[in-house]
């Protein structure tokens, strides 16, 4: 089976590697190379690096739907299936109609819940205890196509979005291969999504990570986990921004002083929320390094009664 792969970030890599081992990957489409880091050095996408390693032709249109030359190149590749995983572009109808067996997408949620760009993060932010992978036949909508296969996993206690991402990208590769095997065997039974059950997982913005201490500890705890490692949860201490990498929570106790530091020790900094409290375990000042609370307190004299904003 001839496959064209469309994907960009690290999440897509395990699936591409599995496809290369088991199928004929005839082309890879990925986002254009972008400058990254402090030096703004142009870097290949993770998917491009894998494709070049295996001498697979790479195409990087800025906007595929407006690039007739790239669409014609795609037609000439004559794929039986196009596999799409976190590509970063919406496919036009003329692309969706090219492969004989359609375009199959691997999505990191249990559809129709959490359609959109950031389902892993929002599953944690919203307090879900289970999530998973759904493969689907793509249509012109945003994650609205008919579902093919699903596999569920538990979201572990204390798990961050980054940690869940790493588990789901491996599961995604497994479910993709199972989907393609079922396709070859004629065993797939597409299932329409119930749009009335759908929820949305929008793209993350940096300001999402700003902690509002007037919320309950459980919600703040979920936010911290859901935006780690990016964009990161943050607050301010005496005008200096502090990024919180790791925290625990105490659910009990209504508070009249949200944001007040209740207790300072080398094990953690306890901060009042509207209900309960957050115990900060790892943090980072702007321009500084990530460190545990014990290391941070060596150079900072936080006191009970002070406030985080």
XYZ file of C-alpha atoms in Angstrom:
309
model
C 0.000 0.000 0.000
C 1.393 3.361 -1.087
C 1.210 5.952 1.687
C 1.810 9.685 1.807
C 2.445 10.964 5.319
C 1.542 14.459 6.515
C 2.814 15.592 9.916
C 5.171 18.020 11.593
C 6.032 17.759 15.338
C 7.581 15.091 17.539
C 4.134 13.593 18.161
C 4.053 12.427 14.521
C 7.448 10.714 14.524
C 6.655 7.264 16.048
C 3.814 6.800 13.564
C 6.015 7.721 10.599
C 8.740 5.358 11.798
C 6.244 2.491 12.085
C 4.857 3.224 8.622
C 8.336 3.185 7.089
C 8.957 -0.275 8.576
C 5.683 -1.781 7.402
C 4.535 0.109 4.289
C 5.715 1.966 1.212
C 5.901 5.614 2.274
C 6.278 7.439 -1.046
C 6.274 11.039 0.176
C 6.156 13.228 3.267
C 4.470 16.621 3.626
C 5.465 18.773 6.583
C 5.418 22.423 7.597
C 8.164 24.745 6.297
C 11.362 24.939 8.356
C 11.228 27.713 10.979
C 13.832 29.581 13.046
C 13.869 28.426 16.669
C 15.655 29.080 19.920
C 17.589 32.102 21.110
C 19.816 32.092 18.040
C 16.793 31.824 15.732
C 18.555 29.138 13.725
C 16.390 27.494 11.082
C 15.612 23.902 12.062
C 14.081 21.000 10.173
C 10.787 19.683 11.516
C 11.105 16.367 13.405
C 9.156 14.636 10.632
C 11.441 16.010 7.925
C 14.503 14.699 9.742
C 13.085 11.166 9.721
C 12.019 11.374 6.078
C 15.456 12.549 4.918
C 17.124 9.808 6.950
C 15.165 7.274 4.900
C 15.517 9.106 1.545
C 11.803 9.842 1.297
C 10.836 12.876 -0.826
C 9.820 15.844 1.354
C 7.359 18.609 0.405
C 6.933 21.750 2.510
C 4.266 24.035 1.050
C 3.522 27.166 3.059
C -0.193 26.696 2.394
C -1.082 23.447 0.661
C -4.597 24.531 -0.309
C -3.156 27.407 -2.378
C -0.165 25.547 -3.795
C -1.245 23.942 -7.069
C 2.247 22.630 -7.769
C 2.383 20.740 -4.467
C -1.105 19.334 -5.006
C -0.059 18.125 -8.470
C 3.056 16.533 -6.955
C 0.787 14.774 -4.469
C -1.362 13.409 -7.285
C 1.721 12.049 -9.058
C 2.702 10.145 -5.904
C -0.560 8.216 -6.407
C -1.147 7.300 -2.751
C -3.622 4.638 -1.691
C -3.923 6.397 1.675
C -2.810 9.726 3.106
C -2.006 9.542 6.831
C -2.276 12.860 8.676
C -0.962 13.428 12.204
C -0.564 16.954 13.576
C 0.271 18.349 10.148
C -0.794 21.880 11.055
C -2.798 22.637 7.919
C -6.411 22.005 6.925
C -6.645 19.837 3.804
C -8.844 21.080 0.942
C -11.440 18.830 -0.664
C -9.307 18.230 -3.745
C -6.572 16.727 -1.549
C -9.017 14.642 0.495
C -10.281 13.066 -2.731
C -6.847 12.045 -4.094
C -6.199 8.725 -2.273
C -8.314 5.680 -3.110
C -8.941 4.882 0.560
C -9.152 8.466 1.762
C -7.185 10.417 4.359
C -6.794 8.869 7.808
C -6.110 11.113 10.794
C -4.730 10.106 14.189
C -6.260 12.365 16.864
C -5.207 12.457 20.524
C -8.637 12.350 22.160
C -11.731 10.197 22.348
C -13.765 11.905 19.682
C -16.123 13.700 19.499
C -14.690 15.133 22.729
C -11.842 17.615 22.367
C -11.800 18.351 18.677
C -9.126 20.888 17.798
C -5.448 21.708 18.136
C -4.612 20.897 21.778
C -6.621 17.893 23.014
C -3.862 16.545 25.276
C -3.563 19.795 27.218
C -7.280 20.392 27.554
C -7.973 16.846 28.728
C -5.816 17.594 31.775
C -6.951 21.211 32.225
C -10.579 20.061 32.168
C -9.907 17.406 34.799
C -10.519 14.327 32.650
C -9.373 11.016 34.108
C -9.347 9.144 30.778
C -8.397 10.002 27.232
C -7.018 8.119 24.246
C -6.503 7.926 20.505
C -9.095 8.014 17.742
C -8.404 7.314 14.078
C -10.875 8.797 11.621
C -11.588 9.332 7.956
C -11.030 13.015 7.320
C -13.648 15.316 5.840
C -13.655 19.078 5.323
C -14.590 19.827 8.935
C -12.346 20.194 11.978
C -11.964 16.655 13.362
C -15.524 15.818 12.338
C -14.905 12.768 10.118
C -16.192 9.248 10.678
C -14.368 7.407 13.471
C -12.480 4.188 12.711
C -10.723 2.809 15.824
C -10.378 4.012 19.426
C -8.164 3.060 22.341
C -8.494 4.531 25.841
C -5.919 5.111 28.575
C -6.056 6.527 32.101
C -4.592 9.960 32.798
C -2.238 9.280 35.687
C -2.305 11.208 38.961
C 0.054 14.157 38.683
C 0.733 13.550 34.991
C 1.631 16.624 32.923
C 0.653 17.331 29.343
C 4.217 16.611 28.274
C 4.196 13.205 29.935
C 0.778 12.316 28.517
C 1.929 13.487 25.074
C 4.805 10.991 25.163
C 2.496 8.096 26.021
C -0.130 9.037 23.473
C 2.324 9.412 20.581
C 3.359 5.758 21.056
C -0.257 4.635 21.399
C -1.119 6.664 18.302
C 1.385 4.699 16.215
C -0.080 1.418 17.467
C -3.668 2.420 16.709
C -2.658 3.706 13.261
C -1.081 0.392 12.270
C -4.131 -1.507 13.585
C -6.337 0.793 11.504
C -4.354 0.201 8.315
C -4.307 -3.577 8.876
C -8.081 -3.522 9.354
C -8.415 -1.427 6.192
C -6.415 -3.975 4.203
C -8.548 -6.791 5.596
C -11.794 -4.960 4.802
C -12.755 -4.934 8.481
C -13.162 -1.206 9.149
C -16.631 0.017 10.084
C -16.661 3.833 10.055
C -18.856 5.372 12.760
C -20.347 8.832 12.512
C -19.612 11.245 15.353
C -22.407 12.561 17.547
C -21.942 16.301 17.084
C -24.116 17.013 20.131
C -21.406 15.399 22.297
C -18.515 17.383 20.835
C -16.224 19.679 22.804
C -13.416 21.913 21.593
C -9.707 22.046 22.437
C -8.423 25.377 21.098
C -4.801 26.250 20.415
C -2.904 27.285 23.533
C -1.910 30.887 24.182
C 0.742 32.054 26.626
C -1.742 34.005 28.734
C -3.672 30.791 29.454
C -0.948 29.877 31.956
C -1.528 32.899 34.227
C -2.676 31.510 37.570
C -5.796 32.985 39.123
C -5.482 32.175 42.823
C -9.179 32.958 43.276
C -9.966 29.567 41.728
C -10.114 26.244 43.554
C -6.901 24.309 44.155
C -8.076 21.405 41.989
C -8.588 23.672 38.965
C -5.225 25.419 39.429
C -3.493 22.060 39.879
C -5.018 20.809 36.616
C -3.999 24.006 34.835
C -0.380 23.706 35.991
C -0.213 20.121 34.721
C -2.077 20.894 31.516
C 0.212 23.720 30.381
C 3.484 21.975 31.284
C 5.895 22.158 29.521
C 4.310 24.845 27.292
C 3.189 27.572 27.664
C 3.749 26.990 31.364
C 1.842 28.120 34.441
C 3.040 31.356 35.996
C 2.372 34.002 38.628
C 4.239 37.008 40.046
C 6.177 37.518 43.268
C 7.078 41.160 43.967
C 6.749 41.948 40.257
C 8.940 39.072 39.062
C 7.335 36.372 36.944
C 7.702 32.847 38.314
C 6.984 29.763 36.222
C 5.630 26.813 38.186
C 6.793 23.442 36.893
C 5.501 21.106 39.539
C 2.991 21.361 42.375
C 0.753 19.347 44.686
C -2.679 20.303 45.974
C -4.702 20.304 49.172
C -8.401 20.279 48.318
C -9.926 21.081 51.690
C -10.544 24.439 53.313
C -12.311 27.570 52.079
C -9.965 30.579 52.063
C -10.523 34.297 52.361
C -6.995 35.175 51.221
C -6.304 33.643 47.762
C -2.676 34.066 46.680
C -1.312 34.402 50.222
C 1.728 32.316 51.107
C 0.624 30.097 53.981
C 3.787 28.158 54.658
C 7.381 28.168 53.411
C 9.626 25.131 53.774
C 12.322 23.400 51.769
C 9.711 20.811 50.742
C 7.338 23.328 49.210
C 5.660 26.732 49.230
C 1.995 26.494 50.207
C -0.270 29.120 48.612
C -3.926 29.749 49.425
C -6.580 29.311 46.733
C -10.299 30.103 46.956
C -10.734 26.534 48.170
C -7.752 24.497 49.289
C -4.150 25.338 48.527
C -1.325 24.649 46.075
C 2.095 23.473 47.226
C 4.747 24.635 44.772
C 7.521 22.053 44.360
C 9.537 23.225 41.328
C 9.751 26.725 39.857
C 11.768 29.037 37.641
C 12.321 32.787 37.576
C 12.475 34.617 34.254
C 15.982 34.179 32.876
C 16.833 31.599 35.525
C 16.951 27.832 35.725
C 14.285 25.379 36.731
C 14.893 24.303 40.334
C 13.264 22.714 43.341
C 12.007 24.886 46.186
C 14.968 24.087 48.437
C 17.403 25.480 45.838
C 15.174 28.505 45.187
C 15.019 29.408 48.877
C 18.811 29.579 49.056
C 18.587 32.896 47.230
C 15.095 34.127 48.115
C 13.524 34.987 51.440
C 9.847 34.264 50.948
C 7.707 34.636 54.063
C 4.298 33.504 55.199
C 1.759 36.295 54.718
C 3.299 37.586 51.488
C 1.285 37.278 48.300
C 1.693 35.769 44.876
C -0.241 37.518 42.144
